[in-house]
Coordinates of C-alpha atoms and ligand atoms in Angstrom, one line a residue:
M1252 CA 117.7 -36.0 27.3
N1253 CA 114.2 -35.1 26.5
E1254 CA 110.7 -35.8 27.8
E1255 CA 110.2 -38.6 25.4
D1256 CA 113.2 -40.4 26.7
I1257 CA 112.0 -40.2 30.2
E1258 CA 108.5 -41.5 29.3
D1259 CA 110.0 -44.3 27.3
A1260 CA 112.3 -45.4 30.1
N1261 CA 109.5 -45.3 32.5
N1262 CA 107.3 -47.3 30.2
R1263 CA 109.9 -49.9 30.0
V1264 CA 109.9 -50.1 33.8
K1265 CA 106.2 -50.7 33.7
Q1266 CA 106.6 -53.2 30.9
V1267 CA 108.8 -55.2 33.1
D1268 CA 105.9 -55.3 35.4
D1269 CA 103.6 -56.3 32.6
N1270 CA 105.9 -59.1 31.7
N1271 CA 105.3 -60.3 35.2
S1272 CA 101.7 -59.6 35.3
I1273 CA 100.9 -63.2 36.3
L1274 CA 102.0 -62.5 39.7
P1275 CA 101.5 -65.0 42.5
P1276 CA 98.9 -64.0 45.0
I1277 CA 100.2 -61.2 47.2
T1278 CA 101.0 -63.0 50.4
R1279 CA 103.6 -60.6 51.5
R1280 CA 103.7 -57.1 50.4
S1281 CA 106.4 -54.7 51.1
T1282 CA 107.0 -51.1 50.2
M1283 CA 109.7 -50.3 47.8
K1284 CA 111.1 -46.9 47.0
G1285 CA 113.2 -46.1 44.0
A1286 CA 114.7 -43.6 41.7
A1287 CA 115.5 -43.5 38.1
A1288 CA 117.9 -41.1 36.3
T1289 CA 117.1 -42.1 32.8
G1290 CA 118.4 -40.9 29.5
A1291 CA 121.6 -39.3 28.6
S1292 CA 122.6 -37.2 25.7
S1293 CA 125.1 -39.7 24.6
F1294 CA 126.4 -41.6 27.6
F1295 CA 124.2 -43.4 30.0
A1296 CA 121.2 -43.7 32.1
S1297 CA 120.6 -45.0 35.6
S1298 CA 117.7 -45.9 37.6
M1299 CA 117.3 -46.4 41.3
A1300 CA 114.8 -48.3 43.3
T1301 CA 114.6 -49.4 46.8
A1302 CA 112.7 -52.3 48.2
A1303 CA 111.8 -53.4 51.6
D1304 CA 111.9 -56.8 53.2
N1305 CA 110.7 -55.7 56.6
T1306 CA 113.6 -57.4 58.2
N1307 CA 117.1 -56.7 59.3
Q1308 CA 116.5 -53.4 60.9
S1309 CA 119.9 -51.9 61.2
E1310 CA 121.1 -50.8 64.6
S1311 CA 121.5 -47.1 65.0
S1312 CA 125.1 -46.1 65.6
D1313 CA 126.5 -43.7 68.2
R1314 CA 125.6 -40.2 67.4
T1315 CA 128.5 -38.1 66.3
L1316 CA 129.1 -34.7 64.8
V1317 CA 128.4 -36.2 61.4
D1318 CA 126.2 -39.3 62.0
T1319 CA 125.0 -38.8 58.4
P1320 CA 127.1 -37.4 55.5
P1321 CA 127.5 -33.7 55.8
M1322 CA 125.6 -31.5 53.3
G1323 CA 126.4 -28.0 52.3
W1324 CA 128.1 -25.8 49.7
N1325 CA 131.8 -25.0 49.0
S1326 CA 133.2 -22.1 47.0
W1327 CA 136.0 -24.0 45.1
N1328 CA 134.4 -25.8 42.2
T1329 CA 132.9 -22.7 40.6
F1330 CA 134.7 -19.7 42.1
Y1331 CA 138.3 -20.9 42.8
C1332 CA 140.1 -17.9 44.4
D1333 CA 137.5 -15.3 43.2
I1334 CA 135.7 -15.2 46.6
D1335 CA 134.8 -12.6 49.1
A1336 CA 132.5 -12.0 52.1
G1337 CA 129.7 -10.8 49.9
L1338 CA 129.6 -14.1 47.9
I1339 CA 129.6 -16.2 51.1
K1340 CA 126.8 -14.2 52.7
D1341 CA 124.7 -14.1 49.5
T1342 CA 125.2 -17.9 49.2
A1343 CA 123.9 -18.3 52.7
D1344 CA 120.8 -16.2 51.9
A1345 CA 120.3 -18.2 48.7
M1346 CA 120.5 -21.5 50.6
V1347 CA 117.7 -20.4 52.9
E1348 CA 115.6 -19.0 50.0
N1349 CA 116.0 -21.7 47.4
G1350 CA 114.9 -24.6 49.5
M1351 CA 118.3 -26.2 50.0
K1352 CA 118.4 -25.5 53.7
E1353 CA 115.0 -27.0 54.1
V1354 CA 116.1 -30.4 52.6
G1355 CA 119.2 -30.5 54.8
Y1356 CA 122.0 -28.5 53.3
E1357 CA 123.8 -26.9 56.3
Y1358 CA 127.5 -25.9 55.8
I1359 CA 128.6 -22.9 53.8
C1360 CA 132.3 -23.6 53.2
I1361 CA 134.9 -21.1 52.2
D1362 CA 137.7 -22.9 50.3
D1363 CA 141.3 -21.7 49.5
C1364 CA 142.2 -18.0 49.2
W1365 CA 140.4 -16.5 52.1
M1366 CA 143.6 -15.6 54.0
A1367 CA 146.1 -12.8 53.7
S1368 CA 149.5 -13.7 52.2
E1369 CA 151.3 -13.3 55.5
R1370 CA 150.5 -14.1 59.1
D1371 CA 150.4 -11.2 61.6
V1372 CA 153.3 -10.3 63.9
N1373 CA 152.1 -12.8 66.4
G1374 CA 151.9 -15.6 63.9
N1375 CA 148.2 -15.6 63.6
L1376 CA 146.4 -16.2 60.3
Q1377 CA 144.6 -13.1 59.1
P1378 CA 141.7 -12.9 56.6
D1379 CA 142.5 -11.2 53.3
P1380 CA 141.9 -7.5 54.2
E1381 CA 140.3 -6.7 50.9
T1382 CA 138.0 -9.6 50.4
F1383 CA 137.1 -10.3 54.1
P1384 CA 137.5 -6.8 55.6
N1385 CA 135.4 -7.5 58.6
G1386 CA 137.0 -10.8 59.4
I1387 CA 135.7 -14.4 59.3
D1388 CA 133.8 -14.0 62.5
A1389 CA 131.5 -11.5 60.9
V1390 CA 130.8 -13.9 58.1
A1391 CA 130.3 -16.7 60.6
D1392 CA 127.8 -14.6 62.6
Y1393 CA 125.9 -13.9 59.4
V1394 CA 125.8 -17.6 58.4
H1395 CA 124.8 -18.7 61.9
K1396 CA 121.9 -16.2 62.1
R1397 CA 120.4 -18.0 59.1
G1398 CA 120.6 -21.3 60.9
L1399 CA 123.6 -22.5 58.9
K1400 CA 127.1 -23.4 59.7
L1401 CA 130.5 -22.1 58.4
G1402 CA 133.3 -24.1 56.9
I1403 CA 136.8 -23.0 56.2
Y1404 CA 139.9 -24.3 54.5
Q1405 CA 143.5 -24.8 55.4
S1406 CA 146.4 -27.1 54.5
A1407 CA 148.5 -29.6 56.5
G1408 CA 151.7 -28.2 55.0
T1409 CA 153.6 -25.0 54.8
T1410 CA 151.3 -23.5 52.2
T1411 CA 147.8 -24.0 50.8
C1412 CA 147.5 -25.2 47.2
E1413 CA 147.3 -21.6 46.1
G1414 CA 150.6 -20.7 47.9
L1415 CA 149.1 -18.9 50.9
P1416 CA 150.2 -19.6 54.5
G1417 CA 149.5 -23.2 55.6
S1418 CA 148.9 -24.6 59.1
L1419 CA 151.8 -27.0 59.5
G1420 CA 153.6 -25.9 62.8
Y1421 CA 150.7 -23.6 63.6
E1422 CA 148.0 -26.1 64.3
E1423 CA 147.1 -24.9 67.8
K1424 CA 147.1 -21.3 66.9
D1425 CA 145.0 -21.8 63.8
A1426 CA 142.6 -24.2 65.5
Q1427 CA 142.0 -21.6 68.2
S1428 CA 141.5 -18.8 65.6
F1429 CA 138.9 -21.0 63.8
A1430 CA 137.1 -21.7 67.2
D1431 CA 137.2 -18.0 68.1
W1432 CA 135.8 -17.0 64.8
G1433 CA 132.9 -19.5 65.1
V1434 CA 134.0 -22.0 62.4
D1435 CA 132.2 -25.3 62.4
Y1436 CA 133.9 -27.3 59.7
L1437 CA 137.6 -27.5 58.5
K1438 CA 138.6 -28.8 55.1
Y1439 CA 142.2 -29.7 55.6
D1440 CA 144.3 -30.0 52.5
N1441 CA 147.7 -31.5 51.8
C1442 CA 149.7 -28.8 49.9
G1443 CA 153.0 -27.2 50.8
E1444 CA 156.1 -28.7 52.4
H1445 CA 155.6 -31.5 54.9
Y1446 CA 159.1 -31.6 56.5
G1447 CA 159.1 -35.4 56.3
L1448 CA 156.1 -35.8 58.5
S1449 CA 153.6 -38.5 57.6
A1450 CA 150.0 -37.6 56.7
I1451 CA 148.7 -39.4 59.7
E1452 CA 151.0 -37.3 62.0
R1453 CA 150.0 -34.0 60.3
Y1454 CA 146.3 -34.7 60.3
T1455 CA 146.4 -36.0 63.9
R1456 CA 148.1 -32.8 65.0
M1457 CA 145.2 -30.7 63.7
H1458 CA 142.6 -33.0 65.1
K1459 CA 144.2 -32.7 68.6
A1460 CA 144.4 -28.9 68.2
L1461 CA 140.7 -28.7 67.3
E1462 CA 139.8 -31.0 70.2
A1463 CA 141.7 -28.7 72.5
T1464 CA 139.3 -25.8 71.6
D1465 CA 135.9 -25.6 73.2
R1466 CA 134.1 -25.8 69.8
D1467 CA 132.9 -28.8 67.8
I1468 CA 134.6 -28.5 64.5
L1469 CA 134.2 -31.2 61.9
L1470 CA 137.5 -32.3 60.3
S1471 CA 137.4 -33.0 56.6
I1472 CA 140.7 -34.6 55.5
C1473 CA 141.7 -33.7 51.9
E1474 CA 144.8 -35.6 50.9
W1475 CA 143.2 -36.9 47.7
G1476 CA 143.4 -40.6 48.7
D1477 CA 147.2 -40.6 48.3
N1478 CA 148.0 -42.3 51.6
D1479 CA 145.0 -44.6 51.8
P1480 CA 143.3 -42.4 54.4
W1481 CA 140.4 -44.8 54.8
M1482 CA 142.9 -47.0 56.7
W1483 CA 143.8 -44.3 59.3
A1484 CA 141.6 -41.2 59.0
P1485 CA 139.0 -42.1 61.7
E1486 CA 141.9 -42.7 64.1
A1487 CA 143.4 -39.4 63.1
G1488 CA 140.1 -37.7 64.0
G1489 CA 138.8 -37.3 60.4
N1490 CA 135.0 -37.3 59.9
L1491 CA 135.4 -37.6 56.2
W1492 CA 138.3 -38.0 53.8
R1493 CA 138.8 -37.5 50.2
T1494 CA 139.2 -40.7 48.3
T1495 CA 140.3 -39.2 44.9
G1496 CA 141.9 -36.3 43.2
D1497 CA 139.9 -33.2 42.2
I1498 CA 136.5 -33.6 40.5
K1499 CA 135.7 -31.6 37.4
P1500 CA 132.4 -31.3 35.4
L1501 CA 133.3 -34.1 33.1
W1502 CA 131.8 -37.5 32.5
S1503 CA 135.2 -39.1 32.2
A1504 CA 138.8 -37.8 32.2
K1505 CA 139.5 -39.5 29.0
E1506 CA 138.6 -36.1 27.5
N1507 CA 142.2 -35.1 28.3
L1508 CA 141.3 -32.3 30.7
W1509 CA 142.8 -32.1 34.1
G1510 CA 140.9 -33.7 36.9
N1511 CA 138.6 -36.6 37.4
G1512 CA 135.2 -37.2 35.8
I1513 CA 132.2 -38.6 37.5
I1514 CA 132.8 -42.2 36.2
D1515 CA 136.5 -42.1 37.2
I1516 CA 135.5 -41.2 40.7
I1517 CA 132.8 -43.7 41.0
D1518 CA 135.3 -46.4 40.0
Q1519 CA 137.9 -45.2 42.6
N1520 CA 135.4 -44.9 45.4
E1521 CA 133.6 -48.2 44.7
P1522 CA 136.0 -50.6 46.5
L1523 CA 136.0 -48.5 49.7
A1524 CA 132.4 -49.1 50.8
E1525 CA 133.4 -51.0 53.9
Y1526 CA 135.1 -47.9 55.3
A1527 CA 132.1 -45.6 55.3
G1528 CA 129.7 -45.3 58.1
P1529 CA 128.2 -42.9 60.7
G1530 CA 130.8 -40.4 61.7
H1531 CA 133.4 -41.3 59.1
W1532 CA 132.7 -41.0 55.4
N1533 CA 134.5 -41.6 52.1
D1534 CA 134.5 -38.3 50.3
P1535 CA 134.5 -38.7 46.5
D1536 CA 134.8 -34.9 46.3
M1537 CA 132.2 -32.1 46.1
L1538 CA 129.4 -32.0 43.7
V1539 CA 129.7 -30.5 40.2
V1540 CA 125.9 -30.6 39.5
G1541 CA 125.1 -27.4 37.6
V1542 CA 128.8 -26.2 37.6
D1543 CA 129.5 -24.1 34.6
L1544 CA 133.1 -23.7 33.7
P1545 CA 134.3 -22.3 30.4
E1546 CA 137.3 -24.7 30.2
Y1547 CA 135.2 -27.9 30.7
P1548 CA 132.3 -29.4 28.7
N1549 CA 130.2 -29.5 31.9
L1550 CA 127.6 -32.3 32.5
T1551 CA 124.3 -32.7 30.8
E1552 CA 121.2 -32.8 32.9
A1553 CA 121.1 -36.6 32.7
E1554 CA 124.7 -36.8 33.7
D1555 CA 124.0 -34.4 36.6
R1556 CA 121.2 -36.7 37.7
T1557 CA 123.4 -39.7 37.6
H1558 CA 126.2 -37.8 39.5
F1559 CA 123.7 -36.8 42.2
G1560 CA 122.0 -40.2 42.3
M1561 CA 125.3 -42.1 42.6
W1562 CA 126.6 -39.7 45.3
A1563 CA 123.4 -40.3 47.2
M1564 CA 123.9 -44.1 46.8
M1565 CA 127.5 -43.9 47.9
A1566 CA 126.7 -42.1 51.1
A1567 CA 129.0 -39.3 49.9
P1568 CA 129.0 -35.8 51.5
L1569 CA 126.6 -33.7 49.4
I1570 CA 128.6 -30.4 49.1
A1571 CA 127.2 -28.4 46.2
G1572 CA 129.8 -26.7 44.1
N1573 CA 127.7 -24.6 41.7
D1574 CA 126.6 -21.0 42.0
I1575 CA 123.4 -21.6 44.1
R1576 CA 122.5 -17.9 43.9
N1577 CA 121.8 -18.3 40.3
M1578 CA 120.9 -21.8 39.1
S1579 CA 118.5 -23.3 36.7
E1580 CA 115.3 -25.0 37.8
E1581 CA 116.7 -28.3 36.6
T1582 CA 119.8 -27.9 38.8
R1583 CA 117.7 -26.9 41.8
N1584 CA 115.4 -29.9 41.3
I1585 CA 118.3 -32.3 41.2
L1586 CA 120.0 -30.8 44.3
T1587 CA 116.8 -30.8 46.3
N1588 CA 115.5 -34.2 45.3
Y1589 CA 114.4 -35.0 48.8
E1590 CA 113.8 -38.7 48.3
L1591 CA 117.4 -39.2 47.1
I1592 CA 118.7 -37.0 49.9
E1593 CA 116.9 -39.4 52.3
I1594 CA 118.8 -42.3 50.7
N1595 CA 122.0 -40.4 51.2
Q1596 CA 121.1 -39.5 54.8
D1597 CA 119.9 -42.9 55.7
P1598 CA 120.9 -43.5 59.4
A1599 CA 122.5 -46.9 58.7
G1600 CA 125.2 -45.1 56.7
N1601 CA 125.9 -47.8 54.2
Q1602 CA 127.7 -47.0 51.0
A1603 CA 126.2 -48.7 48.0
I1604 CA 127.8 -51.9 46.9
R1605 CA 128.2 -52.7 43.2
I1606 CA 126.5 -56.1 42.9
Q1607 CA 126.6 -56.6 39.1
R1608 CA 128.9 -55.4 36.4
T1609 CA 128.5 -56.7 32.9
T1610 CA 129.7 -55.9 29.5
G1611 CA 127.3 -57.5 27.0
Q1612 CA 127.9 -58.7 23.5
D1613 CA 127.0 -55.3 22.4
G1614 CA 130.0 -54.0 24.4
L1615 CA 127.8 -51.9 26.7
S1616 CA 128.9 -51.6 30.3
R1617 CA 126.1 -51.8 32.9
S1618 CA 126.2 -52.0 36.6
V1619 CA 123.8 -52.5 39.4
W1620 CA 124.3 -50.9 42.8
A1621 CA 122.4 -51.7 46.1
K1622 CA 122.4 -49.8 49.3
K1623 CA 120.8 -51.3 52.4
L1624 CA 118.8 -48.8 54.3
A1625 CA 118.1 -48.7 58.0
N1626 CA 114.5 -50.0 57.7
G1627 CA 115.6 -53.0 55.6
D1628 CA 114.6 -51.3 52.2
R1629 CA 117.2 -51.3 49.4
A1630 CA 118.1 -48.4 47.3
V1631 CA 119.0 -49.7 43.8
G1632 CA 121.0 -47.9 41.1
L1633 CA 121.1 -49.1 37.5
L1634 CA 124.0 -47.4 35.8
N1635 CA 124.6 -47.4 32.1
R1636 CA 128.0 -45.9 31.4
S1637 CA 127.9 -46.4 27.6
D1638 CA 126.7 -44.1 24.9
R1639 CA 123.9 -46.5 23.8
R1640 CA 120.5 -47.3 25.2
T1641 CA 120.3 -50.5 27.1
T1642 CA 118.1 -52.3 29.5
I1643 CA 119.5 -53.2 32.9
T1644 CA 117.8 -55.6 35.2
T1645 CA 118.3 -57.1 38.6
S1646 CA 116.1 -58.9 41.1
A1647 CA 114.9 -58.4 44.6
Q1648 CA 116.9 -61.4 45.6
E1649 CA 120.1 -60.0 44.0
V1650 CA 119.8 -56.7 45.8
G1651 CA 119.6 -58.6 49.0
L1652 CA 115.9 -58.6 49.9
D1653 CA 114.2 -61.5 51.6
E1654 CA 111.8 -63.7 49.6
A1655 CA 108.4 -62.2 49.1
S1656 CA 105.7 -62.8 46.5
C1657 CA 105.4 -59.1 45.7
Y1658 CA 107.5 -56.0 46.1
V1659 CA 106.6 -52.4 45.5
A1660 CA 109.0 -50.2 43.8
R1661 CA 109.2 -46.4 43.5
N1662 CA 111.0 -44.3 41.0
L1663 CA 112.7 -41.5 43.0
W1664 CA 113.0 -39.1 40.1
N1665 CA 109.4 -39.1 39.0
G1666 CA 107.5 -40.7 42.0
T1667 CA 106.0 -43.6 40.0
N1668 CA 105.2 -46.7 42.1
W1669 CA 104.9 -50.2 40.7
Q1670 CA 104.6 -53.7 41.8
T1671 CA 106.9 -56.5 40.8
A1672 CA 107.3 -60.2 41.7
G1673 CA 111.0 -59.5 42.0
L1674 CA 112.3 -58.3 38.7
I1675 CA 113.7 -54.7 38.8
G1676 CA 114.8 -53.1 35.6
A1677 CA 114.7 -50.0 33.4
T1678 CA 115.7 -49.0 30.0
A1679 CA 118.7 -46.8 30.1
L1680 CA 118.6 -44.4 27.2
S1681 CA 120.9 -42.3 25.2
S1682 CA 119.5 -39.5 23.1
Ligands
LIG1377 C1 143.1 -28.9 46.3 C2 141.8 -29.6 46.7 C3 140.6 -28.8 46.1 C4 140.7 -27.3 46.5 C5 142.0 -26.8 46.1 C6 142.2 -25.4 46.7 O1 143.3 -29.1 44.9 O2 141.7 -30.9 46.4 O3 139.4 -29.4 46.5 O4 140.5 -27.2 47.9 O5 143.1 -27.5 46.6 O6 143.5 -24.8 46.3

């Protein structure tokens, strides 16, 4: 994507306005915010806009541990097992210094491989003595002193996915260790033997064990959507649950590499909107914005924007997976786009609904997404998943706004505002 593409796309947005320049007198004027992720090297563009109808104020829900989607960072997507206390502490420092904490990122999560290969003689988990020599509690202290929270990983089976000791049969012991160490968030995976126990039973066991401690620990269920967790996870005490297999920095898995691409995940997560809400979230996996892996093609900047924009629209947890100690300005700008974060963290907790999907005569696939916000505004996403430029349009009515003679839209990537009688659109570019 280049500057010219962005300009062009934005001009088209304005042109849409121009086409409607004979606007009826403004009898009712609303504010409308929006975002546009425009241009892609060869794939897509998207734009987002929100509009207000000044009605339908959503009721606020009960406050819970995660009344908005959790935000943070996790070690897995970039570092896999190559982790140690230094990385976690440096990442906490970076989150404070690079502006991520300021816009809401909070959890620093250690994924698989933090533990020693054996439990101690009393059956307690122990941190790997080489990589976490001072224990997890020392790391938790460090993270807490910076106003952040600590996440950790375990598995509801006999082993973790990397073959280290799992928590099945040790739930109470392990939950107590996490509480004693000062852990705030548990990502609970599904690897190892299950001894015939159902997922709901295994996850409920850990939830009860966490509840029995005197510490609030958020439970992130990670069974990859295998057992339809959206049907039972809230009952099993899950605050969020993975809806898909692992994400990789790919546009689509058709590239024959292991894992799911962004588009694959959007498709899998889309029908689950009704299950998301304050305290219980669909988790389409952690972000791969700015993730740089030698074995994957990685995402272009425009793809990264679409990924972040769509995760914001889907009320997905925003858990960065890149090396935030050392990221480009483009990546930082995407991860800290405050207006998109506000869409993600909107208190109504609605996951965007796909309200339009078309494949035109030109064979291009376009979709329009709308997310109702607590104040009655709509966030709107225009997603072009093809490799050709195309114009995508919708209307204030289609995104669910009440009738008004004029709406004000705002592009959340570049801050442009414009007025419209109801038509919302953008040209989605390819390079
Ligand atoms: C599974 C999870 C990943 C990661 C790894 C760790 O694959 O889905 O997110 O936690 O295990 O081994």
